[in-house]
Amino acid sequence: MVTERGGGFTWAENSYFFRLTPWHNDPASDPVSEAIYLQDAETGEQWCATPGPIREDAPFTVRHGPGSSTFVQGYGGIVTHLTLGMAEDAPVKIALLRVTNRDDTP
């Protein structure tokens, strides 16, 4: 499951009995159970590839489609493009993260 804030939760076969990550039944606050964190090695600054759980002022573009959702953000010269989805032919969750440095600093 995925919302506009990011990864919801993952289960195997049965969402009630075989939860792999925590599930919060709270659509109003929409807590994120799965996250991909990024960190600047020099400054220690952290941010996420999704709008939650770390929320920055930088805008996100979130697109939901059949079988996948994408999250695109530019933050501090770094552009992240995260696609979350499922394999068409197997019960496999896929997270593909593309990180592009648009800054002059390596």
Tab-separated table of C-alpha atoms in Angstrom:
chain	number	residue	atom	x	y	z
A	1	MET	CA	0.000	0.000	0.000
A	2	VAL	CA	1.208	3.491	-0.869
A	3	THR	CA	-0.245	6.928	-0.090
A	4	GLU	CA	0.754	10.451	-1.082
A	5	ARG	CA	3.127	10.549	1.931
A	6	GLY	CA	5.007	7.376	1.007
A	7	GLY	CA	5.174	3.679	1.730
A	8	GLY	CA	2.329	2.304	3.788
A	9	PHE	CA	2.936	-1.298	4.736
A	10	THR	CA	3.854	-4.657	3.278
A	11	TRP	CA	2.302	-8.066	3.845
A	12	ALA	CA	2.671	-11.600	2.529
A	13	GLU	CA	-0.404	-13.481	1.303
A	14	ASN	CA	-2.792	-12.114	3.969
A	15	SER	CA	-2.700	-8.495	5.189
A	16	TYR	CA	-4.217	-9.372	8.565
A	17	PHE	CA	-2.097	-12.365	9.580
A	18	PHE	CA	1.206	-11.854	7.762
A	19	ARG	CA	2.178	-8.181	8.121
A	20	LEU	CA	5.848	-7.560	7.410
A	21	THR	CA	5.867	-3.877	8.385
A	22	PRO	CA	3.633	-1.949	10.834
A	23	TRP	CA	0.179	-0.847	9.731
A	24	HIS	CA	-1.522	2.219	11.207
A	25	ASN	CA	-5.246	2.398	10.585
A	26	ASP	CA	-5.315	6.202	10.683
A	27	PRO	CA	-6.111	7.858	7.328
A	28	ALA	CA	-6.254	11.333	8.921
A	29	SER	CA	-2.618	11.458	10.057
A	30	ASP	CA	-1.389	8.966	7.388
A	31	PRO	CA	1.756	7.789	9.223
A	32	VAL	CA	4.500	6.288	7.069
A	33	SER	CA	5.715	2.788	8.000
A	34	GLU	CA	8.306	2.382	5.246
A	35	ALA	CA	10.844	5.039	4.290
A	36	ILE	CA	14.024	5.545	2.305
A	37	TYR	CA	16.340	7.995	4.041
A	38	LEU	CA	19.138	9.920	2.321
A	39	GLN	CA	21.990	11.663	4.094
A	40	ASP	CA	24.652	14.169	3.078
A	41	ALA	CA	27.910	12.543	4.208
A	42	GLU	CA	29.608	15.910	4.826
A	43	THR	CA	26.878	17.814	6.683
A	44	GLY	CA	24.922	14.909	8.172
A	45	GLU	CA	21.685	16.458	6.872
A	46	GLN	CA	18.920	13.898	6.272
A	47	TRP	CA	15.828	13.829	4.065
A	48	CYS	CA	13.491	11.253	2.555
A	49	ALA	CA	12.684	10.154	-0.975
A	50	THR	CA	8.983	10.506	-0.034
A	51	PRO	CA	7.051	13.333	1.671
A	52	GLY	CA	7.067	11.439	4.974
A	53	PRO	CA	8.292	10.838	7.599
A	54	ILE	CA	10.812	13.701	7.211
A	55	ARG	CA	8.958	16.590	5.572
A	56	GLU	CA	10.938	19.382	3.939
A	57	ASP	CA	9.672	22.565	2.296
A	58	ALA	CA	10.816	21.361	-1.123
A	59	PRO	CA	7.787	20.373	-3.233
A	60	PHE	CA	7.175	16.790	-4.345
A	61	THR	CA	5.500	15.524	-7.476
A	62	VAL	CA	3.549	12.371	-6.609
A	63	ARG	CA	1.920	10.244	-9.306
A	64	HIS	CA	-0.149	7.139	-8.669
A	65	GLY	CA	-0.892	4.786	-11.546
A	66	PRO	CA	-1.927	1.188	-12.090
A	67	GLY	CA	0.634	-0.927	-10.225
A	68	SER	CA	3.100	1.834	-9.306
A	69	SER	CA	3.571	5.217	-7.650
A	70	THR	CA	6.355	7.748	-8.240
A	71	PHE	CA	7.782	10.455	-5.985
A	72	VAL	CA	10.026	13.163	-7.468
A	73	GLN	CA	11.763	15.875	-5.452
A	74	GLY	CA	14.652	18.302	-5.756
A	75	TYR	CA	16.426	19.049	-2.480
A	76	GLY	CA	19.741	20.861	-2.071
A	77	GLY	CA	20.872	20.175	-5.631
A	78	ILE	CA	19.924	16.486	-5.416
A	79	VAL	CA	16.943	15.219	-7.425
A	80	THR	CA	15.386	11.936	-6.336
A	81	HIS	CA	12.969	9.889	-8.408
A	82	LEU	CA	11.474	6.943	-6.493
A	83	THR	CA	9.164	4.397	-8.104
A	84	LEU	CA	7.320	1.928	-5.872
A	85	GLY	CA	5.416	-0.971	-7.387
A	86	MET	CA	4.912	-4.678	-7.802
A	87	ALA	CA	6.376	-7.125	-10.285
A	88	GLU	CA	3.831	-8.205	-12.891
A	89	ASP	CA	4.729	-11.879	-12.756
A	90	ALA	CA	5.748	-12.470	-9.118
A	91	PRO	CA	4.737	-11.437	-5.591
A	92	VAL	CA	7.687	-9.057	-5.341
A	93	LYS	CA	7.683	-5.448	-4.202
A	94	ILE	CA	10.005	-3.160	-6.174
A	95	ALA	CA	11.529	0.148	-5.068
A	96	LEU	CA	13.665	1.864	-7.705
A	97	LEU	CA	15.485	5.019	-6.573
A	98	ARG	CA	17.311	7.252	-9.056
A	99	VAL	CA	19.485	9.972	-7.501
A	100	THR	CA	20.821	12.800	-9.682
A	101	ASN	CA	23.288	15.462	-8.529
A	102	ARG	CA	22.387	18.782	-10.217
A	103	ASP	CA	24.876	20.734	-8.103
A	104	ASP	CA	28.548	21.522	-8.779
A	105	THR	CA	29.562	19.855	-5.504
A	106	PRO	CA	30.367	16.150	-5.794
